[in-house]
mmCIF file of C-alpha atoms and ligand atoms in Angstrom:
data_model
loop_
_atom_site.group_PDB
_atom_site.id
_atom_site.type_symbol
_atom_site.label_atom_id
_atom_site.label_comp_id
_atom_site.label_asym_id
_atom_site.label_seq_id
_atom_site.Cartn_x
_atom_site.Cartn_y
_atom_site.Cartn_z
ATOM 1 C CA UNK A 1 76.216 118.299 83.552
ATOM 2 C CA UNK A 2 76.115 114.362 83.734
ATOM 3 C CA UNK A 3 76.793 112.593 87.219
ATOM 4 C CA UNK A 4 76.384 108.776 87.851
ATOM 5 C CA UNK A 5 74.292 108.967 90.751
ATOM 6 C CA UNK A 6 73.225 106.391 93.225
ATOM 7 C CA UNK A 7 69.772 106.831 94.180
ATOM 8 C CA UNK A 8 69.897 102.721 96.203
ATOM 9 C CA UNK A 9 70.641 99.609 96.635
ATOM 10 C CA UNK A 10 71.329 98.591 92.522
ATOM 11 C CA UNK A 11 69.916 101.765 91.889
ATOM 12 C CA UNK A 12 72.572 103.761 89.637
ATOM 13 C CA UNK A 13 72.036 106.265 86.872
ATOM 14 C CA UNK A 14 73.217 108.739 84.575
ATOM 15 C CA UNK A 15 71.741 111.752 85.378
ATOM 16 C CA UNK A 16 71.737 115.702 84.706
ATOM 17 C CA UNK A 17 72.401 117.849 87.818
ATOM 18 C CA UNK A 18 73.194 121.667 87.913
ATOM 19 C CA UNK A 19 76.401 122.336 87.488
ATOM 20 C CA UNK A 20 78.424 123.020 90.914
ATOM 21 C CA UNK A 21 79.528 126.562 92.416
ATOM 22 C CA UNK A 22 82.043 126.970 94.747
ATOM 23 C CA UNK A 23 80.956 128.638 98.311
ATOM 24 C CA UNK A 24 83.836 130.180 100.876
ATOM 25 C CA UNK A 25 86.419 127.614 101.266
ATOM 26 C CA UNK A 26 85.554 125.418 98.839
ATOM 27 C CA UNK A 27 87.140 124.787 95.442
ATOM 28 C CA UNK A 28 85.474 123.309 92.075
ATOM 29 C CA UNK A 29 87.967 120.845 89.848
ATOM 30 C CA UNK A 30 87.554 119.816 86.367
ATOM 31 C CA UNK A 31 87.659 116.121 87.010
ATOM 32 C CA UNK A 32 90.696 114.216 84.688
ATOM 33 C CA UNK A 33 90.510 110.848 86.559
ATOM 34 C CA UNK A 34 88.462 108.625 88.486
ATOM 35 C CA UNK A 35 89.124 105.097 89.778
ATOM 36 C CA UNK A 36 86.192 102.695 90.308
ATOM 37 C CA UNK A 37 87.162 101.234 93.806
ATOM 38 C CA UNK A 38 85.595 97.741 95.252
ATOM 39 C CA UNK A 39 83.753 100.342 97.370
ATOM 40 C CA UNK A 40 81.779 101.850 94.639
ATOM 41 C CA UNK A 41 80.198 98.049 94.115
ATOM 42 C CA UNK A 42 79.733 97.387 97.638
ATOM 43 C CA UNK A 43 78.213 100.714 97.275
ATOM 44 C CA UNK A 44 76.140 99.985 94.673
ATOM 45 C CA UNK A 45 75.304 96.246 96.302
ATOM 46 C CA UNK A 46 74.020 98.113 99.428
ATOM 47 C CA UNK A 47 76.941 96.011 101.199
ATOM 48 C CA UNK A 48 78.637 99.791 102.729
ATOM 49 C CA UNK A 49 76.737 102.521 104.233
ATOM 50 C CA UNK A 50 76.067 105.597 102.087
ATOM 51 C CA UNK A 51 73.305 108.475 101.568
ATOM 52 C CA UNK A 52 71.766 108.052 98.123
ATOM 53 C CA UNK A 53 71.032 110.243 95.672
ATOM 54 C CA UNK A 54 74.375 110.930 95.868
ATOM 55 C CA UNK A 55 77.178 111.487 92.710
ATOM 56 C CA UNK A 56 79.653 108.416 93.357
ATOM 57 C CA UNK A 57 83.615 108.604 93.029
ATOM 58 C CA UNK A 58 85.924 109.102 95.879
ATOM 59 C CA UNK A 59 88.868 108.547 94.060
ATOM 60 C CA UNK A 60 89.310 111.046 91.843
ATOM 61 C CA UNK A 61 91.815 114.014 91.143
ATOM 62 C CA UNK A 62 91.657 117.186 88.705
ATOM 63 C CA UNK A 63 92.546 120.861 88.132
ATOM 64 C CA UNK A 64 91.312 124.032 89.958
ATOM 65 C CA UNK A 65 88.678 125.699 87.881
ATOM 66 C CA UNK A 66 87.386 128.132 90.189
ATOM 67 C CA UNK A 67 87.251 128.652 93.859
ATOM 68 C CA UNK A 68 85.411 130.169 96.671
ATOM 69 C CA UNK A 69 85.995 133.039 99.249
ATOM 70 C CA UNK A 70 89.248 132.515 101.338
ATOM 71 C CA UNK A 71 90.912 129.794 99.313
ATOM 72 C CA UNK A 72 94.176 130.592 98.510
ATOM 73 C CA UNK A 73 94.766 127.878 95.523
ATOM 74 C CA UNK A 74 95.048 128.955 92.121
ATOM 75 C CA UNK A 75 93.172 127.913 89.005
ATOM 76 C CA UNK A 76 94.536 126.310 87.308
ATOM 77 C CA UNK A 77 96.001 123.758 89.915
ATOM 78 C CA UNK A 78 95.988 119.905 89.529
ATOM 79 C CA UNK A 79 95.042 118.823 93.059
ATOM 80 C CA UNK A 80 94.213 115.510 94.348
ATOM 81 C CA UNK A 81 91.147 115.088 96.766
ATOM 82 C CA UNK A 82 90.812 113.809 100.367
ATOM 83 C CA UNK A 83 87.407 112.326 100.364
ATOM 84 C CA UNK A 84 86.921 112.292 103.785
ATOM 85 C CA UNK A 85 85.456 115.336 106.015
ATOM 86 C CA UNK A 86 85.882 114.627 109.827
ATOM 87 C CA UNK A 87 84.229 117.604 111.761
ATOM 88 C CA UNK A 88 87.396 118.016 113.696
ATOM 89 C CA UNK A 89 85.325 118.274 117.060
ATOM 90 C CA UNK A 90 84.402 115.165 117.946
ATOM 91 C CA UNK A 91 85.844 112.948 120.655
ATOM 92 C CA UNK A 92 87.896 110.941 118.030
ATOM 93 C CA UNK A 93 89.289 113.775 115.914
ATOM 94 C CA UNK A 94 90.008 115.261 119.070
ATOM 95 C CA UNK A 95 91.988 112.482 120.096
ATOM 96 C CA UNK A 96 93.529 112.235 116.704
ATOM 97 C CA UNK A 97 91.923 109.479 115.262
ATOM 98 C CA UNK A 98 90.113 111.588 112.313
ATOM 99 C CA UNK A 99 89.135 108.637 110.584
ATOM 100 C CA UNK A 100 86.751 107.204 113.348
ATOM 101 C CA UNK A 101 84.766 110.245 112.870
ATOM 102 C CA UNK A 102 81.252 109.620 113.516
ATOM 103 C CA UNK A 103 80.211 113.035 111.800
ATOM 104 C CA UNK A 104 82.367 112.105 108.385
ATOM 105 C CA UNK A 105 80.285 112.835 105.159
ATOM 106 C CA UNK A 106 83.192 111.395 102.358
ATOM 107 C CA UNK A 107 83.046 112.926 99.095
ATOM 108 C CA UNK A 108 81.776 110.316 96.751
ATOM 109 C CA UNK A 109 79.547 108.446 99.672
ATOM 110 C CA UNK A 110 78.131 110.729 101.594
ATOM 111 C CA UNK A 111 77.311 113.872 99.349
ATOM 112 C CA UNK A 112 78.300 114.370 95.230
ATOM 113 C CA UNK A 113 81.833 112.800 94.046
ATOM 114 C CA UNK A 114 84.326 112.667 91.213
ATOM 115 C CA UNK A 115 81.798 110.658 88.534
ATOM 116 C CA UNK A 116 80.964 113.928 87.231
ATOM 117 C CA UNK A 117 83.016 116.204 84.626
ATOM 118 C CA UNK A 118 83.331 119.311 87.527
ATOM 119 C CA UNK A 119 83.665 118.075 91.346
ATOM 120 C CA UNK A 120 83.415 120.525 94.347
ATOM 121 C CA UNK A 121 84.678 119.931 97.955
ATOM 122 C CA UNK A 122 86.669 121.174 100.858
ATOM 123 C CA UNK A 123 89.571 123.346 100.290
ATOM 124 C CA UNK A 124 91.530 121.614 103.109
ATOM 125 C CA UNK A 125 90.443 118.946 101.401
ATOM 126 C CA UNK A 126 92.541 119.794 98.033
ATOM 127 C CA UNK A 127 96.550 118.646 98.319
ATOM 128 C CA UNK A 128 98.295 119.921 95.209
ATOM 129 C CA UNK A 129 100.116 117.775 92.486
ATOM 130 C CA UNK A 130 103.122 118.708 89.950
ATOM 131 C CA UNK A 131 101.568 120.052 86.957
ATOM 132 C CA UNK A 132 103.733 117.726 85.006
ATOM 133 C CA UNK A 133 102.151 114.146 86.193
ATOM 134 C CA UNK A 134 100.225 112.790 83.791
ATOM 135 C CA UNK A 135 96.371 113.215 84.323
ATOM 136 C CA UNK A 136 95.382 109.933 85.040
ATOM 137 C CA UNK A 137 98.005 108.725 88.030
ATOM 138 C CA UNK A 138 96.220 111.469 90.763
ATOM 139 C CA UNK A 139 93.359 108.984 90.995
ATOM 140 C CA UNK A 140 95.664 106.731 92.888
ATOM 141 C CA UNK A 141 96.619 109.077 95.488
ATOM 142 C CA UNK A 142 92.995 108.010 97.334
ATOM 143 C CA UNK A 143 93.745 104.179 97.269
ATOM 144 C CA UNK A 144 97.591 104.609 98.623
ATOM 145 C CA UNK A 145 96.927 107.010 101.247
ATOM 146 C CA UNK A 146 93.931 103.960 102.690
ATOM 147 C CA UNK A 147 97.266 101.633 102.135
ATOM 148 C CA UNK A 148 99.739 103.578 103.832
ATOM 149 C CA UNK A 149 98.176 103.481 106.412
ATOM 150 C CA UNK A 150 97.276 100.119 107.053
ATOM 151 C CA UNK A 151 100.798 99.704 105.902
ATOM 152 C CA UNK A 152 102.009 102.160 108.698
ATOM 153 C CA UNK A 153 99.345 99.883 111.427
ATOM 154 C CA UNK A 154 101.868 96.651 110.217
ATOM 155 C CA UNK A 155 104.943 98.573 111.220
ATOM 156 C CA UNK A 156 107.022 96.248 108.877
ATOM 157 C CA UNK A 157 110.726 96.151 109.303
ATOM 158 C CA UNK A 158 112.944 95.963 107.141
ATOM 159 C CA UNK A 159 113.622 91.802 106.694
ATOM 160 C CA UNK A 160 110.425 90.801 107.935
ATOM 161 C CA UNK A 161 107.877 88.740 105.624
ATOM 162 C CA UNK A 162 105.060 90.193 104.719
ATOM 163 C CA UNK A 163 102.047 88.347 103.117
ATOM 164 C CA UNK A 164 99.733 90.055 101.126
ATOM 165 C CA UNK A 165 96.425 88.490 100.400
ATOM 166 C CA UNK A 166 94.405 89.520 97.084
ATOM 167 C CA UNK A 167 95.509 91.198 94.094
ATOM 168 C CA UNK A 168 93.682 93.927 93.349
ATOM 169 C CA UNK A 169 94.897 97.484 93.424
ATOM 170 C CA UNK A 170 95.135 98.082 97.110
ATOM 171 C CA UNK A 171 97.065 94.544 97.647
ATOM 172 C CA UNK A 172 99.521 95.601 94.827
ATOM 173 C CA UNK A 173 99.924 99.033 96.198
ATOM 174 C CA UNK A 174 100.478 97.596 99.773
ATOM 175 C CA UNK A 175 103.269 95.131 97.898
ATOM 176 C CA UNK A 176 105.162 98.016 96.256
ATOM 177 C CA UNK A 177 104.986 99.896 99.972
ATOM 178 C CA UNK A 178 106.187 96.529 101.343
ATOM 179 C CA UNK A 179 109.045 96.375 98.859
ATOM 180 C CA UNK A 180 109.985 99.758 99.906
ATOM 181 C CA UNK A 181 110.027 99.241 103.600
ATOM 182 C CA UNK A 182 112.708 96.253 103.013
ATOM 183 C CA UNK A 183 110.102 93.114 103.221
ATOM 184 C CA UNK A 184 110.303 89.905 101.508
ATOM 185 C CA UNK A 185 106.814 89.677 100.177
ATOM 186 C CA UNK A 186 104.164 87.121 99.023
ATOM 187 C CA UNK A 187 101.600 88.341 97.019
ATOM 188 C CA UNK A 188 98.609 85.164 97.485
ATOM 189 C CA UNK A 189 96.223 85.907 94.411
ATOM 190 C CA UNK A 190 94.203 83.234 92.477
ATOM 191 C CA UNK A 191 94.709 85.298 89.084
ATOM 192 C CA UNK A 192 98.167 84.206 87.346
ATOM 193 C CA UNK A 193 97.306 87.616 85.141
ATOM 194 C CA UNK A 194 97.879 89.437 88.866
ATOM 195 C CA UNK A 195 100.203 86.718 90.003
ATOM 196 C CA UNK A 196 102.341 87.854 87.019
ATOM 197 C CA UNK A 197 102.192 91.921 87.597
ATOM 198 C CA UNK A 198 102.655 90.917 91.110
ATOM 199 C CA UNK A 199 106.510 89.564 90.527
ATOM 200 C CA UNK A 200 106.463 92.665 87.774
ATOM 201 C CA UNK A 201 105.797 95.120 90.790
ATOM 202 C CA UNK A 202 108.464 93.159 92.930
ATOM 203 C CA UNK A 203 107.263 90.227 94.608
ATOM 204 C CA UNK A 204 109.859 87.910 95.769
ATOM 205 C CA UNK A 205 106.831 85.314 95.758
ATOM 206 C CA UNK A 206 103.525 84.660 94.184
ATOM 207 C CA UNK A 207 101.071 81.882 95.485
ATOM 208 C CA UNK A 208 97.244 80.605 94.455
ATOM 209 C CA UNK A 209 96.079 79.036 97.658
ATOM 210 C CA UNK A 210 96.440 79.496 101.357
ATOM 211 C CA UNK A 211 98.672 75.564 101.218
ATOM 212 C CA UNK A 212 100.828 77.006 98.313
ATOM 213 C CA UNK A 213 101.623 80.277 100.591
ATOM 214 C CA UNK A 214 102.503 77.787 103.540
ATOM 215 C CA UNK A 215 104.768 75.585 101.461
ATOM 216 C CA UNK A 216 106.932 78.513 100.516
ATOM 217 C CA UNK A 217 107.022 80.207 103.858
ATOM 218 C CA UNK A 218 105.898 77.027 106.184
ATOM 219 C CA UNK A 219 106.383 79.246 109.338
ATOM 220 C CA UNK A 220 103.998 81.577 107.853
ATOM 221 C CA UNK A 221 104.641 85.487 107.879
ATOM 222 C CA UNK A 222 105.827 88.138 110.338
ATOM 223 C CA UNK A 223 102.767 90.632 108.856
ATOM 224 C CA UNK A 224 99.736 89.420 106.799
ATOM 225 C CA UNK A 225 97.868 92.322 104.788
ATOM 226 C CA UNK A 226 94.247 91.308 103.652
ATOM 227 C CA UNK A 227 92.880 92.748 101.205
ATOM 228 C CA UNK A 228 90.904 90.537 99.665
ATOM 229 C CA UNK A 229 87.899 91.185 101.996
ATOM 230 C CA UNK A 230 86.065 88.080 101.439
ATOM 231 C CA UNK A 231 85.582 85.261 104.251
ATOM 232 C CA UNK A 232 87.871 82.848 103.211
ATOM 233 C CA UNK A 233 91.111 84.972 103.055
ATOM 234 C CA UNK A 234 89.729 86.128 106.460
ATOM 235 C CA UNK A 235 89.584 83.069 108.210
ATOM 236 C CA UNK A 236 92.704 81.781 106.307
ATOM 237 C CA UNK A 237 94.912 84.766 107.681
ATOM 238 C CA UNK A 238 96.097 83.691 111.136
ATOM 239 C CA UNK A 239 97.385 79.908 109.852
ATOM 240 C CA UNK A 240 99.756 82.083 107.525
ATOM 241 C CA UNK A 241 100.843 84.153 110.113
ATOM 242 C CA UNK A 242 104.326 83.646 111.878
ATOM 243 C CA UNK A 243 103.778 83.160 116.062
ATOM 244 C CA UNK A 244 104.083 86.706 117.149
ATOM 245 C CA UNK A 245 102.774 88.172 114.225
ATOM 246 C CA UNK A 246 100.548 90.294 113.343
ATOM 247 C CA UNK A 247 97.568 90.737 110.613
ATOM 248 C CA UNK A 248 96.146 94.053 109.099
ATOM 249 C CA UNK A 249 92.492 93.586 107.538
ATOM 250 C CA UNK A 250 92.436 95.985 104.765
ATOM 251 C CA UNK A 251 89.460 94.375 103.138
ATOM 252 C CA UNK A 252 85.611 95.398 103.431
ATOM 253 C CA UNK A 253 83.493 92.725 104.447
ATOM 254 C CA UNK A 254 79.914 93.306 104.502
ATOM 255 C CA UNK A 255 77.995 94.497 107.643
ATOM 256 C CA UNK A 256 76.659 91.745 109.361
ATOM 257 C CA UNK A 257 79.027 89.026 107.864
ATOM 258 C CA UNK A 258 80.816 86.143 110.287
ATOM 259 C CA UNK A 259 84.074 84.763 110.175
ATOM 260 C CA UNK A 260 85.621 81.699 112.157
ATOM 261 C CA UNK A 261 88.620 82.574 113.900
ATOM 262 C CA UNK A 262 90.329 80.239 116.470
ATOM 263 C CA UNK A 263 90.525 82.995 119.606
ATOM 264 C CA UNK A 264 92.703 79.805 121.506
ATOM 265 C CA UNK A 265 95.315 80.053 118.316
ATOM 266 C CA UNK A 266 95.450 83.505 118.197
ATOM 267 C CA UNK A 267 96.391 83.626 122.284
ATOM 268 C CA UNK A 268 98.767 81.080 122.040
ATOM 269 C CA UNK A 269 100.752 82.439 119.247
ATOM 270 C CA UNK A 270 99.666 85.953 120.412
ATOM 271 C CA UNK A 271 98.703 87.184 117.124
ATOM 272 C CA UNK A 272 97.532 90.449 116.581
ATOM 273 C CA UNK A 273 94.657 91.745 114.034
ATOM 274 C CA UNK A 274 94.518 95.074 113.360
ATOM 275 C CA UNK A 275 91.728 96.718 111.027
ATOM 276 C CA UNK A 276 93.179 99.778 108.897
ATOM 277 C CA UNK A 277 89.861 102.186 108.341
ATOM 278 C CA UNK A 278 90.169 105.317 105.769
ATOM 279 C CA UNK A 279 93.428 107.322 105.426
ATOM 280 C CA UNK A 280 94.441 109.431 108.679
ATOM 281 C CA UNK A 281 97.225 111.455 108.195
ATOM 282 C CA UNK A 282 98.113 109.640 104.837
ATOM 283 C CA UNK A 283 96.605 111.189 102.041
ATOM 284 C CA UNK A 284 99.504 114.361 101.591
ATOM 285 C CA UNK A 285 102.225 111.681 101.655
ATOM 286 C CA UNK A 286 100.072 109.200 99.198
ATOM 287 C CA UNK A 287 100.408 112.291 96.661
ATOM 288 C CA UNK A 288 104.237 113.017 97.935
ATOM 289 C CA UNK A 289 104.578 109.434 96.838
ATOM 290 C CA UNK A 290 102.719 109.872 93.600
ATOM 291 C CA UNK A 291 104.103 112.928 92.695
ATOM 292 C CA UNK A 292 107.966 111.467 92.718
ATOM 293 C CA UNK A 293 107.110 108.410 90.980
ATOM 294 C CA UNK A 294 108.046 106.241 93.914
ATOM 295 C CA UNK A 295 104.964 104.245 93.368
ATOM 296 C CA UNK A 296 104.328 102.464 89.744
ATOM 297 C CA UNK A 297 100.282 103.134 89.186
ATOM 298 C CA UNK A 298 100.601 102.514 85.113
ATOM 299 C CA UNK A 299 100.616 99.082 85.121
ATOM 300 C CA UNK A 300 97.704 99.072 87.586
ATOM 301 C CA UNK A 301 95.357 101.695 84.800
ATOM 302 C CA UNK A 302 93.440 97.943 83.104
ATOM 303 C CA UNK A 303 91.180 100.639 80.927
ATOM 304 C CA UNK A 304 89.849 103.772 81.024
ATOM 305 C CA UNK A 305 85.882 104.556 80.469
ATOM 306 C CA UNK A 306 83.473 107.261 80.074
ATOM 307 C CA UNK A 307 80.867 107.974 82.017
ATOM 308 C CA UNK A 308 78.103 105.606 80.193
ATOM 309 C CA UNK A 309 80.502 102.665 80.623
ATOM 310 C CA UNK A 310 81.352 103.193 84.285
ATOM 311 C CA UNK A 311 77.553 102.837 84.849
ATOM 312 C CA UNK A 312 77.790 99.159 83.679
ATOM 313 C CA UNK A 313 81.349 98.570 84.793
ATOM 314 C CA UNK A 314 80.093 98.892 88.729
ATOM 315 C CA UNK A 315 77.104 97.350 88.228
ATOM 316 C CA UNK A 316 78.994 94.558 87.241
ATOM 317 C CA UNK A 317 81.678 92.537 89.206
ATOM 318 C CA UNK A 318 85.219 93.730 87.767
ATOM 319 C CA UNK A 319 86.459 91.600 84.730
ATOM 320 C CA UNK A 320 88.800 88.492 85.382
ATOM 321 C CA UNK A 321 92.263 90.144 85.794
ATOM 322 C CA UNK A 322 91.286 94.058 85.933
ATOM 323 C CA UNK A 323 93.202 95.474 88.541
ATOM 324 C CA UNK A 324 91.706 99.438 88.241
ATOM 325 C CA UNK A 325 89.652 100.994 86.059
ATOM 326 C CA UNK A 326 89.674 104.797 85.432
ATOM 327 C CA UNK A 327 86.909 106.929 84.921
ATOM 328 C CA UNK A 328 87.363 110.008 82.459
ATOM 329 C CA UNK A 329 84.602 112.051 82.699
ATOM 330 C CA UNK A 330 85.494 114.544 80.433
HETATM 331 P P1 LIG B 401 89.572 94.329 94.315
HETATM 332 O O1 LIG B 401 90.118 94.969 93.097
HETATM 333 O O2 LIG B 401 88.231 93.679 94.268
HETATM 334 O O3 LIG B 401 90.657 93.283 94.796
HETATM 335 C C1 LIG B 401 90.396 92.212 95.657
HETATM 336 C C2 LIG B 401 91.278 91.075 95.229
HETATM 337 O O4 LIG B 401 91.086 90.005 96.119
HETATM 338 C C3 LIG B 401 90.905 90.577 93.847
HETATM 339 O O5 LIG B 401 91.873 91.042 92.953
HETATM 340 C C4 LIG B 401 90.917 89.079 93.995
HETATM 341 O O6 LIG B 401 91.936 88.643 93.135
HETATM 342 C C5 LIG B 401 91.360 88.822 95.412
HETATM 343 N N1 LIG B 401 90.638 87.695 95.988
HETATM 344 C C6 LIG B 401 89.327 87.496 96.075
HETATM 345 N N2 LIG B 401 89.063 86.320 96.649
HETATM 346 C C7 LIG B 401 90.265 85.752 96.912
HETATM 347 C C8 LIG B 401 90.659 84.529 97.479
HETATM 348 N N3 LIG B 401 89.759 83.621 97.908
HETATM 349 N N4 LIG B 401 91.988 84.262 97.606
HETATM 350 C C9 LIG B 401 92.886 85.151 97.186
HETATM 351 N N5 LIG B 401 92.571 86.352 96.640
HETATM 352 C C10 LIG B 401 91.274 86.626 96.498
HETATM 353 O O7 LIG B 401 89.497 95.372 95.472
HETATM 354 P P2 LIG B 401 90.525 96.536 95.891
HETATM 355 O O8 LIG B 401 90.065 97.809 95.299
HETATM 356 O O9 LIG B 401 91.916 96.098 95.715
HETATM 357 O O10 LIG B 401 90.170 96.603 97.441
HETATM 358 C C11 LIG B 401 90.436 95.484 98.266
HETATM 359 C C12 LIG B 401 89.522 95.529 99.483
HETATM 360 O O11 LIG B 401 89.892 96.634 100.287
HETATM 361 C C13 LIG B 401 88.040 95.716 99.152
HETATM 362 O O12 LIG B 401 87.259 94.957 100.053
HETATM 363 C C14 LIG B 401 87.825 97.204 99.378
HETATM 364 O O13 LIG B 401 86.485 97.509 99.672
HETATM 365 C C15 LIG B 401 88.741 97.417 100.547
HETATM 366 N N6 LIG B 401 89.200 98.783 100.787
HETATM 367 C C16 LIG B 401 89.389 99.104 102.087
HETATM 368 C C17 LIG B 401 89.866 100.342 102.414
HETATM 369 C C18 LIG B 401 90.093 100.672 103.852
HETATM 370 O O14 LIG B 401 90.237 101.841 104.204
HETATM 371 N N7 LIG B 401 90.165 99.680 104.707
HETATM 372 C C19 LIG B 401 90.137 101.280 101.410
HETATM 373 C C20 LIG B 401 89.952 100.912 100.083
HETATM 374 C C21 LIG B 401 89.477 99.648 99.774
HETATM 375 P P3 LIG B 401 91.916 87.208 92.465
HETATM 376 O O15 LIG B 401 90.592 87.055 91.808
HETATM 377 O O16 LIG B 401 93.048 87.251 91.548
HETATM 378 O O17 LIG B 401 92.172 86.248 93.556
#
């Protein structure tokens, strides 16, 4: 079969491998859906850790086509994947903090993901979905489950402000979760085309610029998600943060880069900043969510590709306005 494979640093290619078999515990899914994350470019940019040659696409759901010794899922089962492996021994999955894992080989970074028609991985791994939801919304399961839980690390109450900074697919997810905790939220995106599905998806508030955030909410907000991941929004978070706040960096920036950050400021006004890594604990209720429709993921689907196209679509930076695009391997 075809897998896009990433053999380096803007090194990605189409390529045949043998088709996958199932060993004890594992199971093997026809792939339906794949979304191309930021993390598949900063992937491809060398900007994230990874272990090329390796089949990208850790986003990805699809049905049971066959299965290993000792797994007790069916065939025919749509199931959405868990990308990430912690060995479970370790000091930090010990301690409960799975997604610190130093040991952690992630499906679709660290050995062959869901840009592939037929994807194999952990059992444990595999968290069932209705057999009634459409085929492409189990892709989003990966994406919510990292966004519940740096939505769970802001603790938002309901009342509370809540700031959101870029609007791409993880910022719009964390608005709908924000929305559904009882926040008043400001999405702060430059795109008007994301500005607009923003107040679509419930903002109370859209804004352009850092300034045009603090005119609407001068005093700035009780939580601040970034997930923008570039410097600016980075070193703009703490002046739009309320005193007593807190911030939750969502956003990848890439090893070695250097922000400016006021340490006096953040004492003073003893503002917290938080980092939200992975998905501990998340990913079953990012499917719960998924499953009953509680979270709107069509308007976030900006097109859908095969397998050639996705090759040029991550070697490329994402189209003005494209919020997520789905692989369909099939
Ligand atoms: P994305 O689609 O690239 O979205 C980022 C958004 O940031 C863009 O839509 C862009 O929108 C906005 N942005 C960029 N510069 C901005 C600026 N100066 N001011 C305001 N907004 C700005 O990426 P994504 O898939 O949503 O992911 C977001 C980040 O989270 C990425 O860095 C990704 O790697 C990271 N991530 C982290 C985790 C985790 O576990 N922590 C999990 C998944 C993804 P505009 O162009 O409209 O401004």
């Amino acid at each position: 079969m075809q897998a896009l494979r990433l053999y380096g640093t803007h090194d990605l290619r189409l390529d045949e491998v043998p088709e996958p078999v199932p060993g004890p515990g594992e199971v093997l899914i026809r792939v339906e859906a794949a979304g191309i994350c930021g993390t598949d470019r900063h992937l491809y940019l060398g900007e994230f850790p990874s272990t090329p040659p390796v089949t990208l696409g850790h986003e990805f759901s699809g049905i049971v086509t066959a299965t290993g010794a000792g797994v007790a899922l069916s065939p025919g089962t749509r199931v959405t994947c868990d990308p990430n492996i912690p060995c479970l021994t370790c000091p930090h999955c010990l301690r409960g903090r799975p997604n610190l894992c130093p040991n952690n080989r992630p499906t679709g970074v660290g050995r062959d993901g869901g840009f592939a028609p037929r994807a194999l991985f952990p059992a444990r791994n595999a968290i069932a979905l209705p057999d009634d939801l459409h085929p492409h919304h189990g892709a989003f399961c990966e994406p919510l489950a990292c966004t519940l839980h740096g939505m769970d690390r802001a603790a938002l109450r309901a009342g509370e402000r809540c700031l959101i900074i870029g609007g791409g697919v993880i910022g719009l997810l964390a608005l709908q979760l924000a929305r559904t905790a009882g926040a008043e939220v400001l999405m702060l995106t430059r795109s008007r085309a994301k500005q607009d599905l923003a107040l679509s998806l419930g903002a109370d508030h859209v804004a352009a610029t850092p300034e045009q955030a603090l005119q609407i909410w001068p005093q700035g907000a009780e939580a601040v998600i970034e997930c923008a991941g570039v410097v600016d929004t980075l070193e703009a978070a703490p002046a739009l943060t309320a005193t007593g706040g807190r911030i939750v960096i969502l956003g990848v920036l890439a090893k070695g880069t250097r922000v400016r950050i006021e340490p006096f400021d953040l004492l003073f006004r003893e503002i917290q900043m938080l980092h939200s890594f992975l998905n501990p604990f998340t990913h079953a209720r990012a499917a719960q969510m998924i499953a009953a429709g509680t979270i709107s993921v069509v308007p976030l689907i900006s097109r859908l590709l095969t397998l050639p196209e996705a090759l040029a679509a991550i070697a490329h930076p994402a189209p003005a306005g494209e919020v997520r695009a789905i692989v369909v391997p099939q």
